[in-house]
């Protein structure tokens, strides 16, 4: 029960702090999550699967995929889906953000969340539009380039460009890994490594999204 409560509280934090926070769900990490530093290059139906390891050794599986596209005020918007699971969550938690590129940043204009065994909920606009939901679309604009390296992760061996961000986290990027190019990320409190490139991503949200209702988050899962 305590683990479930931590998961629900964490979900609210994700909504308030944007896409990058999603990597922390259910992990019990302290401080900020691993920032998804990369180069935004969305392709519908493609994405990547990662293993996220906390400083404590706890692990989580996370898929980051693009599952749809629609026009938002004359601009292209892409549905970025993040599906997360670990031994404490009792299934996958799915978050979908409708991201629009605005200059050098992506920002979320709509968010849908589905907890394991519960109906999907569309989150209030103020949560999607929170200032921390914005994210740099290109790490190269303000990170230090450390050159080209060949690295091996569970998904295989990749020739990557290595970058160090202002927070001293490091990211290894390859062009053929959508949607951010991320092969490996090393932060102060967690590591992400690529497990698989996904070429047939599907929408994991099941059912019609309902308006956000905090009371629903405490109800037993549906059978």
N, CA, C and O of each residue as an XYZ file, in Angstrom:
892
protein
N       0.826     -1.203      0.000
C       0.000      0.000      0.000
C       0.862      1.256      0.000
O       0.564      2.213     -0.715
N       1.939      1.260      0.806
C       2.803      2.431      0.825
C       3.438      2.675     -0.526
O       3.566      3.818     -0.963
N       3.842      1.584     -1.200
C       4.444      1.725     -2.525
C       3.442      2.327     -3.497
O       3.796      3.177     -4.314
N       2.183      1.883     -3.407
C       1.158      2.416     -4.296
C       0.942      3.902     -4.047
O       0.769      4.674     -4.990
N       0.954      4.304     -2.780
C       0.776      5.719     -2.463
C       1.938      6.546     -3.002
O       1.747      7.651     -3.510
N       3.172      5.984     -2.882
C       4.325      6.715     -3.425
C       4.181      6.876     -4.931
O       4.536      7.919     -5.481
N       3.666      5.857     -5.598
C       3.484      5.916     -7.036
C       2.490      7.002     -7.414
O       2.719      7.758     -8.358
N       1.374      7.083     -6.670
C       0.350      8.073     -6.968
C       0.869      9.484     -6.716
O       0.644     10.382     -7.527
N       1.558      9.682     -5.605
C       2.143     10.985     -5.329
C       3.153     11.344     -6.418
O       3.212     12.484     -6.880
N       3.933     10.364     -6.812
C       4.911     10.596     -7.868
C       4.257     10.996     -9.169
O       4.792     11.818     -9.913
N       3.099     10.420     -9.451
C       2.392     10.759    -10.682
C       2.020     12.231    -10.703
O       2.151     12.895    -11.732
N       1.558     12.743     -9.572
C       1.212     14.157     -9.494
C       2.452     15.016     -9.707
O       2.386     16.050    -10.372
N       3.579     14.594     -9.146
C       4.823     15.330     -9.337
C       5.202     15.363    -10.810
O       5.643     16.396    -11.316
N       5.035     14.243    -11.498
C       5.320     14.198    -12.930
C       4.518     15.249    -13.666
O       5.043     15.955    -14.527
N       3.240     15.351    -13.324
C       2.371     16.285    -14.027
C       2.780     17.723    -13.774
O       2.605     18.586    -14.635
N       3.322     17.980    -12.603
C       3.711     19.346    -12.263
C       5.079     19.705    -12.785
O       5.385     20.887    -12.948
N       5.920     18.706    -13.055
C       7.295     19.026    -13.418
C       7.670     18.619    -14.823
O       8.803     18.861    -15.240
N       6.757     18.002    -15.584
C       7.022     17.783    -16.986
C       7.556     16.410    -17.319
O       7.744     15.560    -16.448
N       7.796     16.216    -18.609
C       8.162     14.909    -19.146
C       9.379     14.323    -18.484
O       9.379     13.131    -18.175
N      10.400     15.084    -18.254
C      11.660     14.516    -17.758
C      11.487     13.837    -16.413
O      12.233     12.917    -16.077
N      10.501     14.290    -15.636
C      10.315     13.702    -14.314
C       9.794     12.283    -14.375
O       9.881     11.551    -13.389
N       9.264     11.888    -15.493
C       8.626     10.579    -15.579
C       9.559      9.437    -15.260
O       9.113      8.382    -14.808
N      10.835      9.624    -15.483
C      11.788      8.541    -15.266
C      11.894      8.128    -13.811
O      12.497      7.099    -13.508
N      11.314      8.918    -12.890
C      11.436      8.612    -11.474
C      10.303      7.775    -10.928
O      10.365      7.354     -9.773
N       9.279      7.520    -11.703
C       8.090      6.912    -11.144
C       8.379      5.605    -10.443
O       8.960      4.688    -11.024
N       7.964      5.526     -9.167
C       8.057      4.293     -8.420
C       9.460      3.938     -7.960
O       9.645      2.883     -7.352
N      10.461      4.782     -8.226
C      11.840      4.409     -7.937
C      12.296      4.855     -6.551
O      13.282      4.337     -6.026
N      11.578      5.821     -5.952
C      12.000      6.296     -4.651
C      13.306      7.077     -4.708
O      14.041      7.108     -3.721
N      13.613      7.706     -5.836
C      14.841      8.487     -5.953
C      14.701      9.805     -5.214
O      13.602     10.336     -5.053
N      15.840     10.320     -4.769
C      15.865     11.648     -4.171
C      16.211     12.652     -5.255
O      16.870     12.318     -6.240
N      15.753     13.906     -5.061
C      16.177     14.973     -5.942
C      15.566     14.866     -7.327
O      14.550     14.200     -7.526
N      16.216     15.546     -8.301
C      15.690     15.625     -9.651
C      15.918     14.359    -10.444
O      16.838     13.595    -10.155
N      15.085     14.135    -11.444
C      15.181     12.944    -12.268
C      16.245     13.094    -13.327
O      16.781     14.189    -13.502
N      16.575     12.013    -14.052
C      17.485     12.156    -15.172
C      16.812     12.945    -16.285
O      15.765     12.534    -16.785
N      17.384     14.046    -16.672
C      16.843     14.857    -17.753
C      17.004     14.109    -19.069
O      18.056     13.532    -19.344
N      15.948     14.125    -19.880
C      16.051     13.474    -21.178
C      16.708     14.459    -22.126
O      16.033     15.146    -22.892
N      18.026     14.523    -22.068
C      18.788     15.417    -22.920
C      19.038     14.751    -24.255
O      19.578     13.646    -24.305
N      18.657     15.400    -25.327
C      18.866     14.816    -26.635
C      18.506     15.794    -27.728
O      18.472     17.004    -27.506
N      18.238     15.270    -28.909
C      17.830     16.066    -30.059
C      16.468     15.550    -30.500
O      16.354     14.416    -30.967
N      15.438     16.372    -30.356
C      14.065     15.975    -30.629
C      13.889     15.671    -32.111
O      14.068     16.549    -32.955
N      13.538     14.430    -32.426
C      13.349     13.993    -33.808
C      12.226     12.962    -33.830
O      12.479     11.767    -33.984
N      10.973     13.428    -33.676
C       9.850     12.483    -33.544
C       9.462     11.824    -34.850
O       9.391     12.478    -35.891
N       9.211     10.521    -34.790
C       8.683      9.756    -35.914
C       7.565      8.878    -35.360
O       7.804      8.053    -34.479
N       6.355      9.047    -35.866
C       5.217      8.295    -35.348
C       5.454      6.794    -35.533
O       5.816      6.337    -36.617
N       5.241      6.040    -34.449
C       5.405      4.597    -34.476
C       6.778      4.122    -34.048
O       7.035      2.919    -34.010
N       7.670      5.060    -33.722
C       9.019      4.670    -33.341
C       9.377      5.203    -31.958
O       8.771      6.155    -31.466
N      10.371      4.572    -31.344
C      10.797      4.991    -30.017
C      11.878      4.082    -29.483
O      12.591      3.434    -30.249
N      12.000      4.033    -28.168
C      13.078      3.277    -27.547
C      12.668      2.811    -26.164
O      11.841      3.434    -25.498
N      13.264      1.697    -25.742
C      13.037      1.136    -24.414
C      14.326      1.244    -23.617
O      15.413      0.993    -24.137
N      14.196      1.623    -22.336
C      15.359      1.867    -21.486
C      15.239      1.117    -20.162
O      14.147      0.775    -19.708
N      16.389      0.878    -19.569
C      16.456      0.458    -18.179
C      16.998      1.631    -17.385
O      18.064      2.164    -17.693
N      16.253      2.030    -16.358
C      16.654      3.131    -15.492
C      17.087      2.544    -14.160
O      16.326      1.807    -13.534
N      18.295      2.859    -13.721
C      18.824      2.342    -12.459
C      19.090      3.504    -11.513
O      19.838      4.425    -11.841
N      18.471      3.453    -10.334
C      18.676      4.491     -9.333
C      19.988      4.251     -8.594
O      20.585      3.177     -8.671
N      20.413      5.280     -7.882
C      21.626      5.179     -7.080
C      21.515      4.035     -6.069
O      22.517      3.409     -5.725
N      20.305      3.768     -5.597
C      20.077      2.701     -4.622
C      20.167      1.305     -5.237
O      20.219      0.307     -4.519
N      20.185      1.243     -6.568
C      20.192     -0.039     -7.256
C      18.831     -0.463     -7.773
O      18.737     -1.430     -8.530
N      17.760      0.246     -7.378
C      16.433     -0.077     -7.891
C      16.374      0.181     -9.388
O      16.963      1.137     -9.893
N      15.651     -0.689    -10.091
C      15.562     -0.583    -11.536
C      14.119     -0.395    -11.986
O      13.174     -0.820    -11.321
N      13.983      0.251    -13.126
C      12.669      0.432    -13.727
C      12.803      0.321    -15.234
O      13.815      0.727    -15.805
N      11.778     -0.230    -15.880
C      11.707     -0.266    -17.331
C      10.904      0.935    -17.824
O       9.865      1.267    -17.252
N      11.377      1.577    -18.869
C      10.677      2.739    -19.393
C      10.731      2.740    -20.911
O      11.805      2.622    -21.501
N       9.576      2.874    -21.541
C       9.493      3.027    -22.986
C       9.157      4.474    -23.314
O       8.278      5.071    -22.692
N       9.859      5.035    -24.292
C       9.584      6.390    -24.765
C       9.300      6.272    -26.259
O      10.195      5.960    -27.044
N       8.061      6.521    -26.644
C       7.663      6.328    -28.032
C       6.804      7.498    -28.512
O       6.271      8.263    -27.707
N       6.679      7.625    -29.821
C       5.784      8.612    -30.430
C       4.643      7.846    -31.070
O       4.861      7.011    -31.949
N       3.408      8.133    -30.623
C       2.269      7.299    -31.030
C       1.190      8.073    -31.778
O       0.124      7.522    -32.054
N       1.438      9.318    -32.109
C       0.434     10.072    -32.846
C       0.913     11.462    -33.195
O       1.913     11.947    -32.666
N       0.179     12.096    -34.098
C       0.510     13.448    -34.551
C      -0.778     14.198    -34.810
O      -1.721     13.632    -35.362
N      -0.836     15.458    -34.424
C      -1.984     16.299    -34.727
C      -1.547     17.760    -34.769
O      -0.498     18.122    -34.237
N      -2.354     18.581    -35.398
C      -2.033     20.004    -35.540
C      -2.534     20.783    -34.339
O      -3.679     20.631    -33.914
N      -1.651     21.627    -33.796
C      -1.984     22.468    -32.643
C      -1.677     23.912    -33.015
O      -0.513     24.300    -33.118
N      -2.741     24.717    -33.220
C      -2.572     26.125    -33.584
C      -1.628     26.292    -34.774
O      -0.757     27.162    -34.775
N      -1.815     25.448    -35.778
C      -1.037     25.549    -36.992
C       0.335     24.900    -36.939
O       1.065     24.921    -37.930
N       0.705     24.318    -35.790
C       2.000     23.661    -35.652
C       1.815     22.154    -35.475
O       0.766     21.694    -35.024
N       2.839     21.402    -35.833
C       2.793     19.962    -35.633
C       2.944     19.616    -34.156
O       3.867     20.083    -33.489
N       2.046     18.812    -33.667
C       2.139     18.295    -32.303
C       2.288     16.784    -32.347
O       1.644     16.113    -33.153
N       3.136     16.252    -31.481
C       3.390     14.810    -31.444
C       3.052     14.254    -30.067
O       3.393     14.846    -29.043
N       2.378     13.111    -30.061
C       2.047     12.447    -28.798
C       3.250     11.617    -28.350
O       3.549     10.572    -28.928
N       3.926     12.094    -27.324
C       5.046     11.373    -26.725
C       4.500     10.515    -25.592
O       3.929     11.034    -24.633
N       4.673      9.207    -25.703
C       4.167      8.270    -24.705
C       5.308      7.703    -23.882
O       6.333      7.284    -24.420
N       5.119      7.695    -22.574
C       6.101      7.120    -21.667
C       5.400      6.063    -20.828
O       4.484      6.369    -20.065
N       5.837      4.815    -20.975
C       5.254      3.695    -20.233
C       6.291      3.190    -19.245
O       7.399      2.826    -19.639
N       5.941      3.166    -17.960
C       6.902      2.867    -16.904
C       6.408      1.741    -16.015
O       5.217      1.652    -15.718
N       7.325      0.882    -15.590
C       6.936     -0.209    -14.693
C       8.137     -0.664    -13.890
O       9.277     -0.602    -14.350
N       7.855     -1.126    -12.673
C       8.847     -1.815    -11.843
C       8.097     -2.771    -10.927
O       6.878     -2.906    -11.031
N       8.809     -3.423    -10.047
C       8.204     -4.469     -9.223
C       7.169     -3.934     -8.241
O       6.357     -4.710     -7.736
N       7.171     -2.639     -7.956
C       6.256     -2.080     -6.959
C       4.975     -1.525     -7.568
O       4.034     -1.228     -6.831
N       4.908     -1.376     -8.886
C       3.819     -0.624     -9.487
C       2.605     -1.477     -9.844
O       1.522     -0.929    -10.049
N       2.750     -2.789     -9.925
C       1.613     -3.640    -10.229
C       1.135     -3.530    -11.658
O      -0.031     -3.810    -11.938
N       1.992     -3.136    -12.557
C       1.635     -2.957    -13.961
C       2.306     -1.723    -14.521
O       3.140     -1.103    -13.861
N       1.936     -1.366    -15.751
C       2.523     -0.195    -16.388
C       1.723      1.054    -16.073
O       0.492      1.041    -16.080
N       2.442      2.135    -15.797
C       1.831      3.457    -15.774
C       2.159      4.109    -17.102
O       3.304      4.071    -17.552
N       1.156      4.710    -17.734
C       1.344      5.331    -19.039
C       1.053      6.821    -18.944
O       0.028      7.231    -18.400
N       1.965      7.626    -19.479
C       1.779      9.074    -19.592
C       1.901      9.439    -21.062
O       2.827      8.990    -21.737
N       0.980     10.249    -21.563
C       1.080     10.766    -22.924
C       1.063     12.289    -22.870
O       0.172     12.896    -22.277
N       2.070     12.895    -23.504
C       2.142     14.347    -23.601
C       2.045     14.746    -25.068
O       2.756     14.191    -25.906
N       1.184     15.688    -25.386
C       1.138     16.254    -26.728
C       2.148     17.397    -26.773
O       1.911     18.472    -26.223
N       3.275     17.149    -27.436
C       4.381     18.105    -27.459
C       4.400     18.904    -28.750
O       4.201     18.366    -29.839
N       4.643     20.194    -28.605
C       4.763     21.104    -29.742
C       6.118     21.784    -29.662
O       6.535     22.230    -28.593
N       6.801     21.862    -30.791
C       8.089     22.545    -30.841
C       7.859     24.039    -30.977
O       7.168     24.495    -31.888
N       8.447     24.798    -30.056
C       8.311     26.257    -30.043
C       9.707     26.844    -29.918
O      10.243     26.937    -28.813
N      10.301     27.239    -31.034
C      11.671     27.739    -31.006
C      12.639     26.622    -30.676
O      12.719     25.632    -31.403
N      13.377     26.774    -29.585
C      14.362     25.779    -29.161
C      13.836     24.854    -28.071
O      14.597     24.079    -27.492
N      12.525     24.933    -27.787
C      11.959     24.109    -26.718
C      10.725     23.362    -27.201
O      10.010     23.813    -28.096
N      10.497     22.200    -26.580
C       9.210     21.542    -26.736
C       8.379     21.884    -25.500
O       8.917     22.026    -24.402
N       7.076     22.013    -25.687
C       6.208     22.201    -24.525
C       4.969     21.340    -24.668
O       4.501     21.069    -25.774
N       4.451     20.920    -23.535
C       3.299     20.030    -23.483
C       2.020     20.856    -23.437
O       1.882     21.754    -22.606
N       1.077     20.547    -24.341
C      -0.200     21.255    -24.360
C      -1.339     20.379    -23.857
O      -2.435     20.876    -23.596
N      -1.092     19.085    -23.719
C      -2.128     18.180    -23.212
C      -1.434     16.955    -22.609
O      -0.427     16.477    -23.131
N      -1.984     16.465    -21.515
C      -1.412     15.299    -20.841
C      -2.511     14.312    -20.469
O      -3.539     14.701    -19.915
N      -2.295     13.044    -20.773
C      -3.203     11.972    -20.383
C      -2.409     10.952    -19.587
O      -1.302     10.576    -19.973
N      -2.975     10.507    -18.480
C      -2.307      9.552    -17.604
C      -3.216      8.353    -17.361
O      -4.430      8.500    -17.218
N      -2.612      7.159    -17.314
C      -3.372      5.960    -16.948
C      -2.557      5.130    -15.973
O      -1.490      4.624    -16.320
N      -3.059      4.988    -14.753
C      -2.438      4.147    -13.753
C      -2.868      2.699    -13.966
O      -3.919      2.458    -14.560
N      -2.085      1.733    -13.499
C      -2.435      0.324    -13.699
C      -3.835     -0.004    -13.187
O      -4.162      0.284    -12.036
N      -4.662     -0.606    -14.045
C      -5.986     -1.045    -13.636
C      -7.014      0.044    -13.463
O      -8.087     -0.208    -12.915
N      -6.713      1.272    -13.922
C      -7.650      2.379    -13.764
C      -7.915      3.028    -15.118
O      -7.111      2.879    -16.039
N      -9.030      3.746    -15.253
C      -9.319      4.409    -16.531
C      -8.355      5.569    -16.755
O      -7.805      6.105    -15.793
N      -8.142      5.965    -18.012
C      -7.251      7.096    -18.289
C      -7.892      8.409    -17.865
O      -9.116      8.536    -17.851
N      -7.066      9.376    -17.521
C      -7.537     10.691    -17.120
C      -6.781     11.764    -17.900
O      -5.564     11.679    -18.063
N      -7.504     12.765    -18.376
C      -6.867     13.932    -18.988
C      -6.623     14.966    -17.901
O      -7.542     15.348    -17.177
N      -5.388     15.414    -17.794
C      -5.019     16.279    -16.701
C      -5.411     17.730    -16.985
O      -5.506     18.129    -18.145
N      -5.637     18.515    -15.938
C      -6.007     19.916    -16.129
C      -4.957     20.666    -16.937
O      -3.766     20.361    -16.873
N      -5.423     21.656    -17.700
C      -4.530     22.388    -18.603
C      -3.369     23.025    -17.864
O      -2.256     23.079    -18.388
N      -3.613     23.513    -16.639
C      -2.534     24.196    -15.929
C      -1.391     23.264    -15.589
O      -0.254     23.709    -15.433
N      -1.679     21.960    -15.469
C      -0.609     21.005    -15.221
C       0.221     20.788    -16.486
O       1.449     20.742    -16.426
N      -0.453     20.656    -17.630
C       0.264     20.467    -18.884
C       1.073     21.695    -19.253
O       2.143     21.585    -19.851
N       0.560     22.871    -18.895
C       1.206     24.113    -19.315
C       2.203     24.643    -18.290
O       2.756     25.728    -18.472
N       2.438     23.899    -17.226
C       3.381     24.334    -16.203
C       4.729     24.667    -16.830
O       5.159     23.998    -17.770
N       5.402     25.703    -16.311
C       6.647     26.174    -16.928
C       7.691     25.069    -17.009
O       8.499     25.068    -17.938
N       7.703     24.132    -16.069
C       8.716     23.090    -16.083
C       8.389     21.981    -17.076
O       9.172     21.045    -17.234
N       7.231     22.076    -17.755
C       6.919     21.110    -18.797
C       7.683     21.421    -20.080
O       7.699     20.601    -20.999
N       8.317     22.595    -20.159
C       9.137     22.930    -21.314
C      10.481     22.220    -21.207
O      11.029     22.059    -20.116
N      10.998     21.804    -22.346
C      12.273     21.106    -22.374
C      13.036     21.505    -23.622
O      12.445     21.668    -24.690
N      14.347     21.665    -23.494
C      15.179     21.978    -24.647
C      15.031     20.885    -25.703
O      15.079     19.695    -25.390
N      14.850     21.301    -26.951
C      14.693     20.344    -28.041
C      16.032     19.894    -28.611
O      16.076     18.978    -29.431
N      17.116     20.523    -28.190
C      18.427     20.193    -28.761
C      19.513     20.447    -27.724
O      19.852     21.595    -27.436
N      20.056     19.366    -27.163
C      21.081     19.481    -26.130
C      22.309     20.236    -26.628
O      23.060     20.798    -25.831
N      22.516     20.251    -27.944
C      23.727     20.850    -28.502
C      23.782     22.354    -28.344
O      24.843     22.958    -28.502
N      22.626     22.980    -28.025
C      22.609     24.432    -27.910
C      23.300     24.942    -26.655
O      23.788     26.072    -26.643
N      23.355     24.134    -25.593
C      23.960     24.634    -24.353
C      24.731     23.571    -23.579
O      24.961     23.727    -22.380
N      25.135     22.482    -24.256
C      25.935     21.441    -23.606
C      27.320     21.391    -24.250
O      27.521     21.837    -25.379
N      28.247     20.843    -23.507
C      29.617     20.725    -23.995
C      29.784     19.436    -24.790
O      29.496     18.351    -24.284
N      30.241     19.548    -26.019
C      30.499     18.376    -26.832
C      31.830     17.741    -26.457
O      32.851     18.425    -26.385
N      31.816     16.429    -26.218
C      33.028     15.720    -25.796
C      33.547     14.766    -26.875
O      34.437     13.954    -26.622
N      32.980     14.874    -28.078
C      33.477     14.072    -29.175
C      32.665     12.816    -29.436
O      31.654     12.554    -28.784
N      33.139     12.044    -30.415
C      32.461     10.821    -30.830
C      33.046      9.618    -30.109
O      34.261      9.511    -29.946
N      32.156      8.695    -29.671
C      32.591      7.501    -28.955
C      31.750      6.310    -29.397
O      30.593      6.477    -29.784
N      32.309      5.137    -29.345
C      31.566      3.904    -29.548
C      31.267      3.308    -28.183
O      32.187      3.026    -27.414
N      29.972      3.112    -27.869
C      29.603      2.547    -26.576
C      28.685      1.352    -26.782
O      27.949      1.275    -27.766
N      28.742      0.427    -25.841
C      27.932     -0.780    -25.890
C      26.921     -0.782    -24.747
O      27.281     -0.610    -23.583
N      25.658     -0.979    -25.096
C      24.553     -1.044    -24.143
C      23.770     -2.320    -24.467
O      24.093     -2.990    -25.448
N      22.754     -2.680    -23.678
C      22.017     -3.915    -23.979
C      21.447     -3.982    -25.392
O      21.273     -5.075    -25.931
N      21.150     -2.827    -26.008
C      20.599     -2.826    -27.359
C      21.656     -3.052    -28.434
O      21.318     -3.272    -29.597
N      22.952     -2.999    -28.052
C      24.012     -3.197    -29.031
C      25.094     -2.136    -28.907
O      25.174     -1.433    -27.899
N      25.917     -2.024    -29.929
C      27.013     -1.061    -29.960
C      26.658      0.071    -30.908
O      26.248     -0.163    -32.045
N      26.821      1.305    -30.431
C      26.440      2.490    -31.191
C      27.588      3.483    -31.233
O      28.322      3.640    -30.257
N      27.739      4.145    -32.358
C      28.652      5.282    -32.450
C      27.874      6.520    -32.035
O      26.894      6.888    -32.682
N      28.309      7.158    -30.963
C      27.533      8.228    -30.338
C      28.329      9.534    -30.265
O      29.560      9.543    -30.272
N      27.576     10.632    -30.196
C      28.151     11.916    -29.818
C      27.934     12.075    -28.315
O      26.832     11.858    -27.811
N      28.988     12.454    -27.610
C      28.998     12.514    -26.151
C      28.886     13.975    -25.727
O      29.633     14.826    -26.208
N      27.937     14.263    -24.812
C      27.711     15.640    -24.348
C      27.660     15.683    -22.827
O      27.214     14.739    -22.174
N      28.124     16.798    -22.282
C      28.015     17.055    -20.843
C      27.168     18.303    -20.655
O      27.486     19.366    -21.189
N      26.071     18.167    -19.882
C      25.158     19.277    -19.627
C      25.669     20.146    -18.475
O      26.656     19.815    -17.818
N      24.980     21.255    -18.250
C      25.403     22.198    -17.213
C      25.326     21.598    -15.813
O      26.049     22.029    -14.914
N      24.452     20.603    -15.620
C      24.342     19.952    -14.308
C      25.345     18.803    -14.149
O      25.266     18.022    -13.201
N      26.286     18.717    -15.091
C      27.339     17.687    -15.105
C      26.829     16.303    -15.474
O      27.597     15.342    -15.435
N      25.558     16.173    -15.829
C      25.090     14.884    -16.354
C      25.663     14.701    -17.757
O      25.989     15.673    -18.438
N      25.781     13.454    -18.176
C      26.353     13.163    -19.483
C      25.396     12.309    -20.304
O      24.730     11.416    -19.781
N      25.341     12.599    -21.593
C      24.446     11.877    -22.502
C      25.210     11.454    -23.741
O      26.062     12.183    -24.249
N      24.885     10.249    -24.222
C      25.466      9.712    -25.443
C      24.334      9.552    -26.457
O      23.358      8.853    -26.187
N      24.456     10.194    -27.622
C      23.373     10.254    -28.592
C      23.764      9.623    -29.916
O      24.905      9.728    -30.365
N      22.785      8.961    -30.534
C      22.953      8.403    -31.874
C      21.727      8.765    -32.708
O      20.602      8.696    -32.212
N      21.928      9.145    -33.950
C      20.846      9.652    -34.797
C      19.750      8.635    -35.050
O      18.603      9.017    -35.278
N      20.074      7.349    -35.017
C      19.086      6.336    -35.372
C      18.329      5.776    -34.173
O      17.789      4.671    -34.235
N      18.289      6.544    -33.077
C      17.532      6.122    -31.883
C      16.470      7.184    -31.590
O      16.763      8.162    -30.903
N      15.243      7.015    -32.094
C      14.193      8.003    -31.863
C      13.621      7.868    -30.453
O      13.797      6.815    -29.841
N      12.928      8.905    -29.895
C      12.750     10.213    -30.526
C      13.776     11.252    -30.076
O      13.770     12.372    -30.586
N      14.663     10.906    -29.126
C      15.631     11.870    -28.602
C      17.074     11.534    -28.965
O      17.981     12.313    -28.673
N      17.295     10.397    -29.593
C      18.660      9.998    -29.913
C      19.415      9.408    -28.744
O      20.606      9.120    -28.863
N      18.747      9.221    -27.607
C      19.440      8.848    -26.381
C      19.809      7.364    -26.342
O      18.945      6.493    -26.456
N      21.102      7.093    -26.181
C      21.603      5.732    -26.020
C      21.956      5.469    -24.561
O      21.728      4.376    -24.044
N      22.515      6.482    -23.904
C      22.871      6.345    -22.488
C      22.846      7.719    -21.838
O      23.218      8.721    -22.447
N      22.398      7.744    -20.587
C      22.429      8.971    -19.792
C      22.968      8.641    -18.409
O      22.510      7.697    -17.764
N      23.936      9.415    -17.960
C      24.502      9.231    -16.628
C      24.288     10.502    -15.825
O      24.899     11.532    -16.112
N      23.413     10.434    -14.808
C      23.173     11.565    -13.927
C      23.762     11.315    -12.557
O      24.418     10.298    -12.333
N      23.530     12.245    -11.633
C      24.082     12.113    -10.288
C      23.426     10.986     -9.508
O      24.067     10.365     -8.659
N      22.156     10.714     -9.786
C      21.423      9.744     -8.971
C      20.815      8.604     -9.772
O      20.127      7.757     -9.204
N      21.051      8.562    -11.071
C      20.467      7.491    -11.874
C      21.179      7.374    -13.212
O      21.868      8.288    -13.663
N      20.986      6.215    -13.829
C      21.541      5.941    -15.150
C      20.439      5.367    -16.036
O      19.627      4.563    -15.579
N      20.413      5.782    -17.306
C      19.508      5.216    -18.296
C      20.339      4.580    -19.397
O      21.289      5.188    -19.890
N      19.986      3.354    -19.789
C      20.676      2.713    -20.911
C      19.639      2.138    -21.870
O      18.588      1.649    -21.454
N      19.954      2.205    -23.148
C      19.052      1.727    -24.183
C      19.012      0.201    -24.203
O      20.048     -0.462    -24.258
N      17.803     -0.335    -24.156
C      17.610     -1.785    -24.202
C      17.145     -2.237    -25.585
O      17.517     -3.313    -26.052
N      16.325     -1.402    -26.239
C      15.758     -1.799    -27.527
C      15.276     -0.579    -28.284
O      14.722      0.345    -27.689
N      15.484     -0.568    -29.600
C      14.875      0.428    -30.472
C      13.521     -0.124    -30.910
O      13.441     -1.241    -31.420
N      12.467      0.651    -30.715
C      11.101      0.218    -31.014
C      10.671      0.772    -32.366
O      10.755      1.977    -32.605
N      10.212     -0.106    -33.245
C       9.842      0.303    -34.603
C       8.350      0.181    -34.876
O       7.894      0.557    -35.956
N       7.586     -0.332    -33.930
C       6.150     -0.546    -34.139
C       5.357     -0.110    -32.909
O       4.506     -0.851    -32.417
N       5.638      1.087    -32.420
C       5.021      1.574    -31.192
C       3.515      1.746    -31.356
O       3.038      2.221    -32.386
N       2.783      1.352    -30.330
C       1.320      1.482    -30.314
C       0.887      2.305    -29.102
O       1.582      2.368    -28.088
N      -0.272      2.928    -29.236
C      -0.866      3.677    -28.135
C      -1.277      2.695    -27.041
O      -2.015      1.747    -27.309
N      -0.811      2.910    -25.822
C      -1.105      2.011    -24.706
C      -2.274      2.496    -23.846
O      -2.700      1.785    -22.936
N      -2.792      3.679    -24.114
C      -3.941      4.166    -23.359
C      -5.174      3.346    -23.747
O      -5.506      3.227    -24.927
N      -5.842      2.789    -22.750
C      -7.011      1.939    -22.977
C      -8.244      2.636    -22.424
O      -8.299      2.961    -21.238
N      -9.235      2.866    -23.283
C     -10.460      3.514    -22.847
C     -10.469      4.993    -23.186
O      -9.472      5.544    -23.653
N     -11.616      5.629    -22.944
C     -11.785      7.058    -23.220
C     -11.320      7.876    -22.018
O     -11.796      7.654    -20.905
N     -10.391      8.825    -22.227
C      -9.913      9.640    -21.096
C     -11.039     10.396    -20.412
O     -11.896     10.985    -21.071
N     -11.030     10.374    -19.087
C     -11.989     11.091    -18.281
C     -11.333     12.341    -17.703
O     -10.106     12.413    -17.636
N     -12.124     13.323    -17.287
C     -11.533     14.479    -16.609
C     -10.805     14.040    -15.334
O     -11.212     13.077    -14.684
N      -9.755     14.731    -14.990
C      -8.979     14.383    -13.804
C      -9.847     14.433    -12.552
O     -10.560     15.405    -12.301
N      -9.765     13.358    -11.778
C     -10.508     13.262    -10.526
C      -9.580     12.649     -9.481
O      -9.325     11.445     -9.525
N      -9.065     13.451     -8.537
C      -8.138     12.923     -7.534
C      -8.698     11.732     -6.769
O      -7.933     10.871     -6.336
N     -10.028     11.660     -6.592
C     -10.634     10.577     -5.845
C     -10.440      9.241     -6.561
O     -10.366      8.195     -5.917
N     -10.358      9.275     -7.886
C     -10.188      8.044     -8.650
C      -8.850      7.381     -8.366
O      -8.703      6.169     -8.528
N      -7.879      8.174     -7.945
C      -6.521      7.642     -7.762
C      -6.426      6.758     -6.523
O      -5.489      5.972     -6.384
N      -7.391      6.888     -5.633
C      -7.372      6.061     -4.440
C      -8.270      4.846     -4.513
O      -8.324      4.051     -3.574
N      -8.989      4.694     -5.640
C      -9.917      3.581     -5.773
C      -9.191      2.306     -6.162
O      -8.122      2.375     -6.769
N      -9.739      1.141     -5.831
C      -9.124     -0.126     -6.247
C      -9.070     -0.224     -7.755
O      -9.928      0.331     -8.441
N      -8.060     -0.934     -8.296
C      -7.982     -1.133     -9.734
C      -9.214     -1.852    -10.257
O      -9.827     -2.658     -9.557
N      -9.567     -1.541    -11.507
C     -10.704     -2.199    -12.142
C     -10.312     -3.622    -12.540
O      -9.163     -3.874    -12.904
N     -11.250     -4.535    -12.471
C     -11.020     -5.917    -12.846
C     -11.281     -6.114    -14.343
O     -11.139     -7.225    -14.854
